[in-house]
Coordinates of C-alpha atoms in Angstrom, one line a residue:
X67 CA -0.1 0.0 -0.1
X68 CA 1.4 3.3 -1.0
X69 CA 0.7 6.1 1.4
X70 CA 0.0 9.7 0.1
X71 CA 2.3 12.5 1.6
X72 CA 1.9 16.1 1.6
X73 CA 4.7 17.6 -0.4
X74 CA 7.4 18.9 1.9
X75 CA 7.7 22.6 2.4
X76 CA 10.7 24.0 0.8
X77 CA 12.3 26.5 3.0
X78 CA 14.2 27.9 0.0
X79 CA 11.0 28.9 -1.6
X80 CA 10.1 31.4 1.3
X81 CA 11.3 35.1 0.7
X82 CA 14.2 36.0 2.9
X83 CA 14.3 39.1 5.0
X84 CA 16.5 40.8 2.5
X85 CA 14.1 40.0 -0.4
X86 CA 11.1 41.5 1.8
X87 CA 13.2 44.6 2.4
X88 CA 14.0 44.9 -1.3
X89 CA 10.2 44.5 -2.1
X90 CA 9.3 47.2 0.3
X91 CA 11.9 49.7 -0.8
X92 CA 10.7 49.1 -4.4
X93 CA 7.4 50.6 -3.8
X94 CA 6.5 54.2 -4.8
X95 CA 4.5 54.7 -1.5
X96 CA 5.8 55.0 2.0
X97 CA 5.1 51.8 4.1
X98 CA 5.3 52.4 7.9
X99 CA 4.7 50.5 11.1
X100 CA 3.8 52.5 14.3
X101 CA 3.8 51.1 17.9
X102 CA 1.5 52.1 20.8
X103 CA 3.5 55.3 21.5
X104 CA 3.1 56.2 17.6
X105 CA 6.8 55.8 17.2
X106 CA 8.1 54.6 13.9
X107 CA 9.3 50.9 14.1
X108 CA 9.7 50.2 10.4
X109 CA 9.7 52.3 7.3
X110 CA 10.9 51.8 3.8
X111 CA 13.1 53.7 1.5
X112 CA 10.3 55.8 -0.1
X113 CA 10.3 57.8 3.1
X114 CA 13.6 59.2 2.4
X115 CA 12.8 59.8 -1.2
X116 CA 9.9 62.1 -0.3
X117 CA 11.2 63.8 2.9
X118 CA 15.0 63.7 2.4
X119 CA 15.2 62.3 5.9
X120 CA 17.2 58.9 6.2
X121 CA 15.6 55.9 7.7
X122 CA 18.2 55.8 10.5
X123 CA 17.1 59.3 11.5
X124 CA 13.6 58.3 11.2
X125 CA 13.2 55.0 13.2
X126 CA 12.3 55.4 16.9
X127 CA 10.9 58.9 16.5
X128 CA 7.4 59.8 17.2
X129 CA 5.4 60.3 13.9
X130 CA 4.2 63.8 14.9
X131 CA 7.8 64.9 14.9
X132 CA 7.5 65.2 11.1
X133 CA 4.1 66.8 10.8
X134 CA 3.2 70.4 10.2
X135 CA 2.1 72.0 13.6
X136 CA -1.3 72.8 12.2
X137 CA -2.0 69.2 11.4
X138 CA -1.0 67.6 14.7
X139 CA -4.5 68.3 16.2
X140 CA -6.1 66.3 13.4
X141 CA -3.6 63.4 13.9
X142 CA -4.3 63.4 17.6
X143 CA -8.0 63.2 17.1
X144 CA -7.6 60.3 14.7
X145 CA -5.4 58.4 17.0
X146 CA -8.0 58.8 19.8
X147 CA -10.9 57.6 17.6
X148 CA -9.3 54.7 15.8
X149 CA -10.5 51.1 16.4
X150 CA -9.0 47.8 15.5
X151 CA -11.5 47.0 12.8
X152 CA -11.4 50.5 11.2
X153 CA -9.5 51.8 8.2
X154 CA -8.8 55.5 8.3
X155 CA -7.8 57.9 5.7
X156 CA -6.2 61.3 6.6
X157 CA -4.4 64.1 4.7
X158 CA -1.5 66.0 6.3
X159 CA 1.6 68.0 5.6
X160 CA 5.0 66.5 6.2
X161 CA 8.0 68.9 6.8
X162 CA 11.0 67.7 4.7
X163 CA 14.7 67.9 5.6
X164 CA 14.9 71.0 3.4
X165 CA 11.8 72.5 5.2
X166 CA 9.5 72.1 2.1
X167 CA 6.0 71.0 2.8
X168 CA 4.7 67.7 1.3
X169 CA 1.1 67.0 1.2
X170 CA 0.4 63.2 1.9
X171 CA -2.6 60.9 2.1
X172 CA -2.3 58.2 4.8
X173 CA -4.3 54.9 5.1
X174 CA -4.1 53.5 8.4
X175 CA -5.1 50.2 9.9
X176 CA -4.2 47.6 12.5
X177 CA -1.8 44.7 11.6
X178 CA -3.6 42.2 13.9
X179 CA -7.3 41.5 13.6
X180 CA -8.5 42.1 17.2
X181 CA -5.7 44.2 18.5
X182 CA -5.1 47.9 17.8
X183 CA -1.4 48.0 17.9
X184 CA 0.9 47.8 16.1
X185 CA -0.5 50.0 13.2
X186 CA 0.4 49.7 9.5
X187 CA 0.1 52.6 7.1
X188 CA 0.8 53.5 3.6
X189 CA 1.6 56.9 2.6
X190 CA 1.2 58.6 -0.8
X191 CA 2.7 61.9 -1.7
X192 CA -0.1 63.9 -3.3
X193 CA 1.8 67.2 -3.3
X194 CA 1.7 67.7 -7.3
X195 CA -2.2 67.2 -7.3
X196 CA -2.8 69.5 -4.3
X197 CA -0.6 72.2 -5.8
X198 CA -2.5 72.0 -9.1
X199 CA -5.7 72.2 -7.2
X200 CA -4.3 75.3 -5.1
X201 CA -3.4 76.9 -8.4
X202 CA -6.9 76.3 -9.8
X203 CA -8.4 77.7 -6.7
X204 CA -6.0 80.8 -6.8
X205 CA -7.0 81.3 -10.5
X206 CA -10.7 81.1 -9.7
X207 CA -10.4 83.5 -6.8
X208 CA -8.5 85.9 -9.0
X209 CA -11.0 85.6 -11.8
X210 CA -13.9 85.8 -9.4
X211 CA -12.3 89.0 -7.8
X212 CA -11.9 90.5 -11.3
X213 CA -15.5 89.9 -12.2
X214 CA -17.0 91.3 -9.0
X215 CA -14.9 94.5 -9.4
X216 CA -16.3 95.2 -12.9
X217 CA -18.8 98.1 -13.0
X218 CA -21.3 95.7 -14.8
X219 CA -23.5 92.9 -14.1
X220 CA -22.3 89.5 -15.5
X221 CA -25.3 87.0 -15.4
X222 CA -26.5 83.6 -16.3
X223 CA -30.4 83.5 -16.4
X224 CA -33.1 81.0 -17.3
X225 CA -35.1 81.7 -20.5
X226 CA -38.2 82.8 -19.0
X227 CA -40.2 86.1 -18.9
X228 CA -38.7 87.0 -15.4
X229 CA -35.1 86.1 -16.6
X230 CA -34.7 84.3 -13.3
X231 CA -30.9 84.4 -12.3
X232 CA -28.8 81.3 -11.8
X233 CA -25.5 83.4 -11.4
X234 CA -25.0 87.0 -11.1
X235 CA -21.7 89.0 -10.3
X236 CA -21.5 91.5 -7.4
X237 CA -21.7 94.3 -10.0
X238 CA -25.5 93.8 -10.1
X239 CA -25.8 96.0 -7.0
X240 CA -24.3 98.9 -9.0
X241 CA -26.7 98.3 -11.9
X242 CA -30.0 97.3 -10.1
X243 CA -29.5 98.3 -6.6
X244 CA -30.1 94.8 -5.4
X245 CA -27.3 92.5 -3.9
X246 CA -26.3 89.3 -5.6
X247 CA -27.8 87.4 -2.8
X248 CA -31.2 89.0 -3.3
X249 CA -31.1 88.6 -7.0
X250 CA -30.5 84.8 -6.5
X251 CA -32.6 83.9 -3.5
X252 CA -35.7 86.1 -3.8
X253 CA -38.1 85.2 -6.7
X254 CA -40.0 88.4 -6.4
X255 CA -36.7 90.3 -7.2
X256 CA -36.1 89.4 -11.0
X257 CA -34.6 91.3 -13.8
X258 CA -37.9 90.9 -15.8
X259 CA -39.7 93.0 -13.1
X260 CA -37.1 95.7 -13.4
X261 CA -37.3 96.2 -17.2
X262 CA -39.5 99.2 -18.2
X263 CA -42.9 97.9 -19.2
X264 CA -42.6 99.6 -22.6
X265 CA -39.3 97.8 -23.4
X266 CA -40.0 94.3 -21.8
X267 CA -41.8 92.9 -25.0
X268 CA -39.0 94.3 -27.3
X269 CA -36.2 92.7 -25.0
X270 CA -38.0 89.4 -24.9
X271 CA -38.4 89.4 -28.8
X272 CA -34.8 90.4 -29.6
X273 CA -33.5 87.6 -27.2
X274 CA -35.7 84.9 -28.7
X275 CA -34.6 85.9 -32.3
X276 CA -30.9 85.6 -31.2
X277 CA -31.6 82.3 -29.5
X278 CA -33.3 80.9 -32.6
X279 CA -30.5 82.0 -34.9
X280 CA -27.8 81.1 -32.4
X281 CA -26.3 84.6 -32.5
X282 CA -25.4 87.1 -30.0
X283 CA -27.8 89.9 -28.9
X284 CA -27.0 93.6 -28.0
X285 CA -30.1 95.4 -26.6
X286 CA -30.6 98.8 -25.0
X287 CA -33.5 99.2 -22.7
X288 CA -34.6 101.0 -19.5
X289 CA -34.1 99.5 -16.1
X290 CA -35.8 100.5 -12.9
X291 CA -33.4 100.3 -10.0
X292 CA -34.4 99.3 -6.3
X293 CA -34.7 103.1 -5.3
X294 CA -37.1 103.7 -8.2
X295 CA -34.5 105.4 -10.4
X296 CA -34.7 104.7 -14.1
X297 CA -31.5 104.2 -16.0
X298 CA -30.7 103.1 -19.6
X299 CA -28.6 99.8 -19.9
X300 CA -26.8 97.9 -22.5
X301 CA -27.3 94.1 -22.4
X302 CA -25.1 92.0 -24.5
X303 CA -25.3 88.1 -24.4
X304 CA -25.9 84.8 -26.1
X305 CA -27.7 81.5 -25.5
X306 CA -26.6 78.3 -23.7
X307 CA -27.4 75.2 -25.4
X308 CA -27.4 71.5 -24.8
X309 CA -25.8 69.0 -27.2
X310 CA -29.3 68.4 -28.6
X311 CA -29.8 72.1 -29.3
X312 CA -32.2 72.8 -26.4
X313 CA -31.9 76.3 -25.0
X314 CA -30.6 76.0 -21.4
X315 CA -30.5 79.7 -20.6
X316 CA -29.0 83.0 -21.4
X317 CA -25.7 84.4 -20.2
X318 CA -24.3 88.1 -20.7
X319 CA -23.2 91.4 -19.3
X320 CA -25.3 94.5 -18.5
X321 CA -23.8 97.8 -18.1
X322 CA -25.1 101.3 -17.7
X323 CA -24.9 103.3 -20.9
X324 CA -24.5 107.1 -21.3
X325 CA -26.3 107.3 -24.6
X326 CA -29.7 108.3 -23.5
X327 CA -30.7 110.2 -26.7
X328 CA -30.9 107.4 -29.1
X329 CA -34.4 106.3 -28.4
X330 CA -35.9 109.7 -28.6
X331 CA -34.0 110.4 -31.7
X332 CA -35.3 107.3 -33.4
X333 CA -38.9 108.2 -32.5
X334 CA -38.4 111.7 -34.0
X335 CA -36.9 110.6 -37.3
X336 CA -39.8 108.2 -37.8
X337 CA -42.0 111.3 -38.2
X338 CA -39.8 112.6 -41.0
X339 CA -40.6 110.5 -44.1
X340 CA -38.6 112.8 -46.4
X341 CA -35.5 112.6 -44.1
X342 CA -36.1 109.2 -42.7
X343 CA -33.8 107.2 -44.8
X344 CA -30.6 109.3 -44.4
X345 CA -31.3 109.9 -40.8
X346 CA -31.9 106.3 -40.1
X347 CA -28.5 105.6 -41.7
X348 CA -26.9 108.0 -39.2
X349 CA -28.9 106.3 -36.4
X350 CA -27.7 102.9 -37.6
X351 CA -24.0 103.8 -37.5
X352 CA -24.4 105.3 -34.1
X353 CA -26.1 102.1 -32.8
X354 CA -23.3 100.1 -34.4
X355 CA -20.7 102.1 -32.5
X356 CA -19.0 103.9 -35.5
X357 CA -19.7 107.1 -33.7
X358 CA -21.3 108.3 -30.5
X359 CA -24.6 110.1 -29.7
X360 CA -23.1 113.5 -29.9
X361 CA -21.6 112.9 -33.2
X362 CA -25.0 111.4 -34.3
X363 CA -26.7 114.7 -33.2
X364 CA -24.1 116.9 -35.1
X365 CA -24.4 114.9 -38.3
X366 CA -28.2 115.0 -38.1
X367 CA -28.3 118.7 -37.8
X368 CA -25.9 119.2 -40.7
X369 CA -28.0 116.9 -42.8
X370 CA -31.1 119.0 -42.2
X371 CA -29.3 122.2 -42.8
X372 CA -28.0 121.1 -46.1
X373 CA -31.4 119.7 -47.5
X374 CA -33.0 122.3 -49.8
X375 CA -36.5 123.1 -49.0
X376 CA -36.5 122.3 -45.4
X377 CA -38.2 124.9 -43.5
X378 CA -37.5 126.2 -40.0
X379 CA -40.4 124.3 -38.7
X380 CA -41.1 120.7 -39.7
X381 CA -44.9 119.5 -39.4
X382 CA -45.3 116.0 -38.2
X383 CA -48.0 113.8 -37.1
X384 CA -46.9 114.1 -33.6
X385 CA -46.6 118.0 -33.6
X386 CA -44.4 120.7 -34.7
X387 CA -40.7 120.7 -34.2
X388 CA -38.2 123.4 -34.7
X389 CA -34.4 123.4 -34.9
X390 CA -34.3 124.9 -31.6
X391 CA -36.5 122.1 -30.2
X392 CA -34.3 119.3 -31.4
X393 CA -35.3 116.4 -29.1
X394 CA -31.6 114.9 -29.0
X395 CA -30.4 118.0 -27.2
X396 CA -32.3 117.1 -24.0

């Protein structure tokens, strides 16, 4: 009868201590063992690569000796709350040999199942990611500061009759008299309610045309501020669309304009059929920004003075106008 035997264990197949050390030192993360006093009992070569502090200078020292002072309280609280069956994650800053701060993420757990100490931990250097995040936050703060200092109102609104705000810059208080918080959190305070009743329909129509054609819009209209004062503003913006082409909203910038004569001028020339075309050409160039309202006024006066047959008084359906009663001068 042949007896079956378990294969004999080959001691040579077990990794040696030097092989285990070599394995640990090949890792790109720090591996550390802490005792009950939170002293470092074992640590691999990656620690020296990250901190510049040798293993010999590290072993036997308390882990908090290497932490940034502001992070010691978080570490102490973690050590007070840790349990044998828990796995903890903590971020902190290490102070390297050169004094440079290294951001690290540590994953910490007990080595033995039902015994808290010793603890094993892996420590990953996340300094590059944190620095990139800090740069992004700094850039965002800088951009936000720039936006909020502008004497204008940057906005993102829903495409409804109230133009409900989803975002608005701090400049809205200068334009509307309301703070950004009020514009965002109080439904009764809406841009739509501030637009002059005579201009609201025109504004809605022009924006919808731009949204349909996927073009930008530039609209001038009257706005009633929180204190009841009426101002003229310029609103320039465009639509926001989903991948399927659905209109998600409108974003743009609103600023107060000093050109307060164009609307009256436009209404006036509509009553002058024999001067309408040349004057409207002048008005169009003014609207397009080729010259300002004062230049528009001067060119219009020159046009009238140079047209034969124009009398001192021009009769229109809205009344009688004289050159001394030119509406653009008020």
